[in-house]
């Protein structure tokens, strides 16, 4: 996918993946999935999407823009599916292989090296707001889905006309209505939607595991300017969420 990758976001999504993979590997298996989901998902959202998408062990499933593969590993462990992870950052793909043994494809999502009708289900976790051509991305996903294939999307949407939503160079936030119009315009029939903020918080153990990963990363790399820049980006994003400028929103549907 053609993303708005500056040196900062490359550090966040690629180099940080290597650093994070090293830490969770040392801390142990119970840290792997929470650490690799860091900043992207929690169990309540993943379960809502997986159930909505009717995932079974036989489902041909792809996670597009999968990062380190945490959400894909979660669904593999709980639903017995064998996911394909597609991610443009090679170090993030390497982490998905090293941590979880996932099948990975290093590729831009707008030019997938995948034949038509390969997958039954695709999901995208926090991807659409990072790409320059979200309509092209959705069109490519529709191409690789079977007719009637299912799609799940987590996106961060702008709340009304709130100032501040355009502050991040790595993201471009649509409103909820704009996202749904884009979803329908790409040839997907919306079956359901979810205000993610209304879902239960991640379990305390999950949050503690992520906190421990963050602490170790800060201890090891806190003096590195690349770490500082990536953390500044994360704090800015968190501030937009906390101030209600943006919010997480999930939608699922089928390809017509």
Short mmCIF file of C-alpha atoms in Angstrom, two decimals:
data_model
loop_
_atom_site.label_atom_id
_atom_site.label_comp_id
_atom_site.label_asym_id
_atom_site.label_seq_id
_atom_site.Cartn_x
_atom_site.Cartn_y
_atom_site.Cartn_z
CA UNK A 1 0.00 0.00 0.00
CA UNK A 2 1.21 3.50 -0.72
CA UNK A 3 1.54 4.89 2.77
CA UNK A 4 2.54 8.24 4.17
CA UNK A 5 5.80 6.80 5.52
CA UNK A 6 8.21 9.40 6.80
CA UNK A 7 11.39 8.37 8.58
CA UNK A 8 9.35 8.58 11.78
CA UNK A 9 6.66 6.15 10.68
CA UNK A 10 9.21 3.79 9.13
CA UNK A 11 10.87 3.71 12.53
CA UNK A 12 7.56 3.08 14.23
CA UNK A 13 6.36 0.28 11.94
CA UNK A 14 9.60 -1.41 10.88
CA UNK A 15 12.51 -0.88 13.24
CA UNK A 16 10.16 -0.87 16.23
CA UNK A 17 8.89 -4.25 15.07
CA UNK A 18 12.36 -5.71 15.38
CA UNK A 19 12.93 -4.15 18.78
CA UNK A 20 9.54 -5.31 20.03
CA UNK A 21 10.01 -8.84 18.69
CA UNK A 22 13.33 -9.10 20.55
CA UNK A 23 11.71 -8.00 23.81
CA UNK A 24 8.64 -10.24 23.68
CA UNK A 25 10.77 -13.22 22.67
CA UNK A 26 12.85 -12.76 25.81
CA UNK A 27 9.87 -12.11 28.09
CA UNK A 28 8.11 -15.28 27.02
CA UNK A 29 5.13 -16.64 25.05
CA UNK A 30 2.39 -14.92 27.09
CA UNK A 31 3.80 -11.58 25.92
CA UNK A 32 3.90 -12.46 22.22
CA UNK A 33 0.35 -11.72 21.08
CA UNK A 34 -0.32 -8.68 23.33
CA UNK A 35 3.07 -7.23 22.44
CA UNK A 36 2.52 -7.77 18.72
CA UNK A 37 -0.99 -6.25 18.97
CA UNK A 38 0.44 -3.20 20.72
CA UNK A 39 -1.53 -0.16 19.59
CA UNK A 40 -3.74 -1.99 17.10
CA UNK A 41 -6.33 -4.21 18.75
CA UNK A 42 -7.64 -5.89 21.88
CA UNK A 43 -9.40 -9.23 22.39
CA UNK A 44 -12.95 -7.83 22.49
CA UNK A 45 -12.57 -6.15 19.09
CA UNK A 46 -10.81 -9.15 17.55
CA UNK A 47 -13.56 -11.46 18.80
CA UNK A 48 -16.31 -9.17 17.48
CA UNK A 49 -14.71 -9.12 14.04
CA UNK A 50 -13.92 -12.85 13.97
CA UNK A 51 -17.49 -13.79 14.90
CA UNK A 52 -18.97 -11.25 12.48
CA UNK A 53 -16.79 -12.62 9.67
CA UNK A 54 -17.75 -16.23 10.51
CA UNK A 55 -14.16 -17.44 10.60
CA UNK A 56 -13.63 -21.21 10.76
CA UNK A 57 -10.54 -23.42 10.41
CA UNK A 58 -11.36 -23.81 6.71
CA UNK A 59 -11.51 -20.06 6.04
CA UNK A 60 -8.93 -18.70 3.62
CA UNK A 61 -8.05 -15.63 5.65
CA UNK A 62 -5.71 -12.66 5.09
CA UNK A 63 -4.64 -9.85 7.39
CA UNK A 64 -3.72 -6.86 5.23
CA UNK A 65 -1.24 -4.40 6.74
CA UNK A 66 -0.72 -6.91 9.51
CA UNK A 67 2.30 -5.39 11.22
CA UNK A 68 3.99 -7.97 13.43
CA UNK A 69 1.07 -10.38 13.05
CA UNK A 70 -0.41 -10.13 16.54
CA UNK A 71 -4.09 -10.02 15.49
CA UNK A 72 -3.49 -12.76 12.90
CA UNK A 73 -1.83 -14.94 15.54
CA UNK A 74 -4.73 -14.30 17.93
CA UNK A 75 -7.32 -15.47 15.40
CA UNK A 76 -5.17 -18.46 14.46
CA UNK A 77 -4.91 -19.58 18.08
CA UNK A 78 -8.62 -19.22 18.81
CA UNK A 79 -10.29 -20.20 15.55
CA UNK A 80 -7.82 -22.67 14.06
CA UNK A 81 -7.50 -20.68 10.85
CA UNK A 82 -4.15 -20.43 9.00
CA UNK A 83 -3.80 -16.73 8.15
CA UNK A 84 -1.79 -15.11 5.41
CA UNK A 85 -0.09 -11.96 6.66
CA UNK A 86 0.45 -9.22 4.07
CA UNK A 87 2.59 -6.30 5.19
CA UNK A 88 4.83 -3.81 3.32
CA UNK A 89 7.48 -3.56 6.05
CA UNK A 90 10.01 -6.41 5.76
CA UNK A 91 11.16 -6.28 9.38
CA UNK A 92 7.56 -6.51 10.58
CA UNK A 93 7.08 -9.57 8.34
CA UNK A 94 10.21 -11.11 9.80
CA UNK A 95 8.82 -10.57 13.30
CA UNK A 96 5.55 -12.29 12.31
CA UNK A 97 7.56 -15.30 11.10
CA UNK A 98 9.92 -15.44 14.07
CA UNK A 99 7.23 -15.01 16.75
CA UNK A 100 4.34 -16.96 15.28
CA UNK A 101 5.51 -18.89 12.22
CA UNK A 102 2.90 -17.12 10.11
CA UNK A 103 2.78 -17.30 6.33
CA UNK A 104 3.82 -13.82 5.20
CA UNK A 105 3.87 -11.79 2.00
CA UNK A 106 5.90 -8.58 1.87
CA UNK A 107 3.89 -6.39 -0.48
CA UNK A 108 1.99 -3.15 -0.95
CA UNK A 109 -1.71 -3.79 -0.50
CA UNK A 110 -2.62 -1.69 -3.54
CA UNK A 111 -0.63 -4.09 -5.75
CA UNK A 112 -1.13 -7.48 -4.17
CA UNK A 113 0.85 -10.35 -5.74
CA UNK A 114 -2.25 -12.52 -5.23
CA UNK A 115 -4.52 -14.06 -7.86
CA UNK A 116 -8.19 -13.09 -8.05
CA UNK A 117 -10.55 -14.78 -5.63
CA UNK A 118 -7.89 -16.21 -3.34
CA UNK A 119 -9.42 -15.36 0.05
CA UNK A 120 -12.75 -15.92 1.77
CA UNK A 121 -12.12 -13.27 4.44
CA UNK A 122 -9.84 -10.25 4.75
CA UNK A 123 -9.48 -7.80 7.58
CA UNK A 124 -7.62 -4.50 7.91
CA UNK A 125 -6.71 -3.19 11.35
CA UNK A 126 -6.00 0.55 11.38
CA UNK A 127 -4.78 0.62 7.78
CA UNK A 128 -7.16 2.70 5.67
CA UNK A 129 -6.32 5.98 7.41
CA UNK A 130 -2.60 5.46 6.68
CA UNK A 131 -2.76 4.96 2.90
CA UNK A 132 -2.80 7.59 0.18
CA UNK A 133 -5.40 5.80 -1.95
CA UNK A 134 -7.89 4.00 0.29
CA UNK A 135 -10.35 3.52 -2.58
CA UNK A 136 -7.64 1.70 -4.55
CA UNK A 137 -6.84 -0.45 -1.55
CA UNK A 138 -10.46 -1.48 -1.12
CA UNK A 139 -10.73 -2.26 -4.84
CA UNK A 140 -7.68 -4.51 -4.63
CA UNK A 141 -9.11 -6.30 -1.61
CA UNK A 142 -12.36 -6.90 -3.46
CA UNK A 143 -10.34 -8.40 -6.33
CA UNK A 144 -8.63 -10.99 -4.14
CA UNK A 145 -11.84 -11.95 -2.33
CA UNK A 146 -14.19 -14.60 -3.67
CA UNK A 147 -17.64 -13.35 -4.71
CA UNK A 148 -19.54 -12.99 -1.47
CA UNK A 149 -16.25 -12.89 0.45
CA UNK A 150 -16.25 -11.06 3.76
CA UNK A 151 -14.30 -8.00 4.85
CA UNK A 152 -13.68 -6.50 8.28
CA UNK A 153 -12.25 -3.04 8.84
CA UNK A 154 -11.01 -1.22 11.92
CA UNK A 155 -10.38 2.43 11.10
CA UNK A 156 -9.81 5.62 13.04
CA UNK A 157 -12.36 8.22 12.03
CA UNK A 158 -12.57 11.95 12.53
CA UNK A 159 -15.37 13.07 14.84
CA UNK A 160 -17.30 15.78 13.04
CA UNK A 161 -15.24 18.81 12.07
CA UNK A 162 -12.98 18.70 15.13
CA UNK A 163 -9.72 20.58 14.78
CA UNK A 164 -6.55 18.58 15.19
CA UNK A 165 -7.45 15.52 13.15
CA UNK A 166 -5.07 16.55 10.38
CA UNK A 167 -2.07 16.97 12.65
CA UNK A 168 -0.49 13.59 11.93
CA UNK A 169 1.52 13.44 8.71
CA UNK A 170 1.15 9.66 8.62
CA UNK A 171 -2.67 9.58 8.71
CA UNK A 172 -5.65 11.04 6.91
CA UNK A 173 -8.88 10.58 8.87
CA UNK A 174 -12.28 10.26 7.23
CA UNK A 175 -15.53 10.79 9.08
CA UNK A 176 -17.62 7.74 9.86
CA UNK A 177 -20.05 8.65 7.07
CA UNK A 178 -17.18 9.08 4.60
CA UNK A 179 -15.75 5.69 5.54
CA UNK A 180 -19.10 3.96 5.07
CA UNK A 181 -19.62 5.69 1.72
CA UNK A 182 -16.16 4.52 0.61
CA UNK A 183 -16.94 1.00 1.82
CA UNK A 184 -20.18 0.88 -0.16
CA UNK A 185 -18.64 2.58 -3.19
CA UNK A 186 -15.99 -0.14 -3.41
CA UNK A 187 -18.69 -2.77 -3.86
CA UNK A 188 -19.11 -4.01 -0.30
CA UNK A 189 -22.47 -4.43 1.39
CA UNK A 190 -22.26 -3.38 5.02
CA UNK A 191 -23.67 -6.00 7.38
CA UNK A 192 -22.71 -4.50 10.70
CA UNK A 193 -20.75 -1.77 12.45
CA UNK A 194 -19.39 -1.23 15.93
CA UNK A 195 -18.36 1.71 18.06
CA UNK A 196 -15.15 0.17 19.35
CA UNK A 197 -15.09 2.41 22.42
CA UNK A 198 -18.27 0.66 23.61
CA UNK A 199 -16.56 -2.74 23.70
CA UNK A 200 -14.94 -4.04 26.92
CA UNK A 201 -11.40 -2.95 27.67
CA UNK A 202 -8.57 -5.40 27.21
CA UNK A 203 -8.15 -7.76 30.18
CA UNK A 204 -5.90 -6.49 32.93
CA UNK A 205 -3.28 -9.16 32.22
CA UNK A 206 -3.19 -8.12 28.55
CA UNK A 207 -2.66 -4.48 29.56
CA UNK A 208 0.04 -5.42 32.06
CA UNK A 209 1.89 -7.46 29.46
CA UNK A 210 1.88 -4.54 27.02
CA UNK A 211 3.03 -2.22 29.81
CA UNK A 212 5.94 -4.53 30.60
CA UNK A 213 6.95 -4.64 26.93
CA UNK A 214 6.82 -0.84 26.77
CA UNK A 215 8.95 -0.52 29.91
CA UNK A 216 11.66 -2.82 28.58
CA UNK A 217 11.67 -1.07 25.19
CA UNK A 218 12.08 2.29 26.92
CA UNK A 219 14.91 0.96 29.07
CA UNK A 220 16.80 -0.34 26.05
CA UNK A 221 16.09 2.30 23.43
CA UNK A 222 14.90 5.39 25.29
CA UNK A 223 18.03 7.35 24.35
CA UNK A 224 17.74 6.49 20.65
CA UNK A 225 16.33 9.42 18.61
CA UNK A 226 14.37 6.94 16.48
CA UNK A 227 12.64 5.61 19.59
CA UNK A 228 11.92 9.13 20.79
CA UNK A 229 10.42 10.13 17.43
CA UNK A 230 8.26 7.01 17.24
CA UNK A 231 7.04 7.52 20.79
CA UNK A 232 6.23 11.16 20.05
CA UNK A 233 4.10 9.97 17.13
CA UNK A 234 2.33 7.47 19.36
CA UNK A 235 1.68 10.09 22.05
CA UNK A 236 0.25 12.49 19.48
CA UNK A 237 -2.11 9.79 18.21
CA UNK A 238 -3.12 8.90 21.78
CA UNK A 239 -3.80 12.57 22.49
CA UNK A 240 -6.20 12.79 19.52
CA UNK A 241 -8.03 9.73 20.85
CA UNK A 242 -8.16 11.02 24.41
CA UNK A 243 -9.44 14.42 23.28
CA UNK A 244 -12.20 12.84 21.21
CA UNK A 245 -10.84 14.20 17.94
CA UNK A 246 -10.73 10.72 16.45
CA UNK A 247 -12.27 7.42 17.51
CA UNK A 248 -11.96 3.76 16.51
CA UNK A 249 -14.77 2.37 14.39
CA UNK A 250 -15.24 -1.14 12.99
CA UNK A 251 -17.39 -2.31 10.07
CA UNK A 252 -17.86 -5.64 8.32
CA UNK A 253 -19.61 -6.70 5.14
CA UNK A 254 -19.54 -8.84 2.02
CA UNK A 255 -18.23 -8.35 -1.50
CA UNK A 256 -21.08 -7.99 -3.99
#
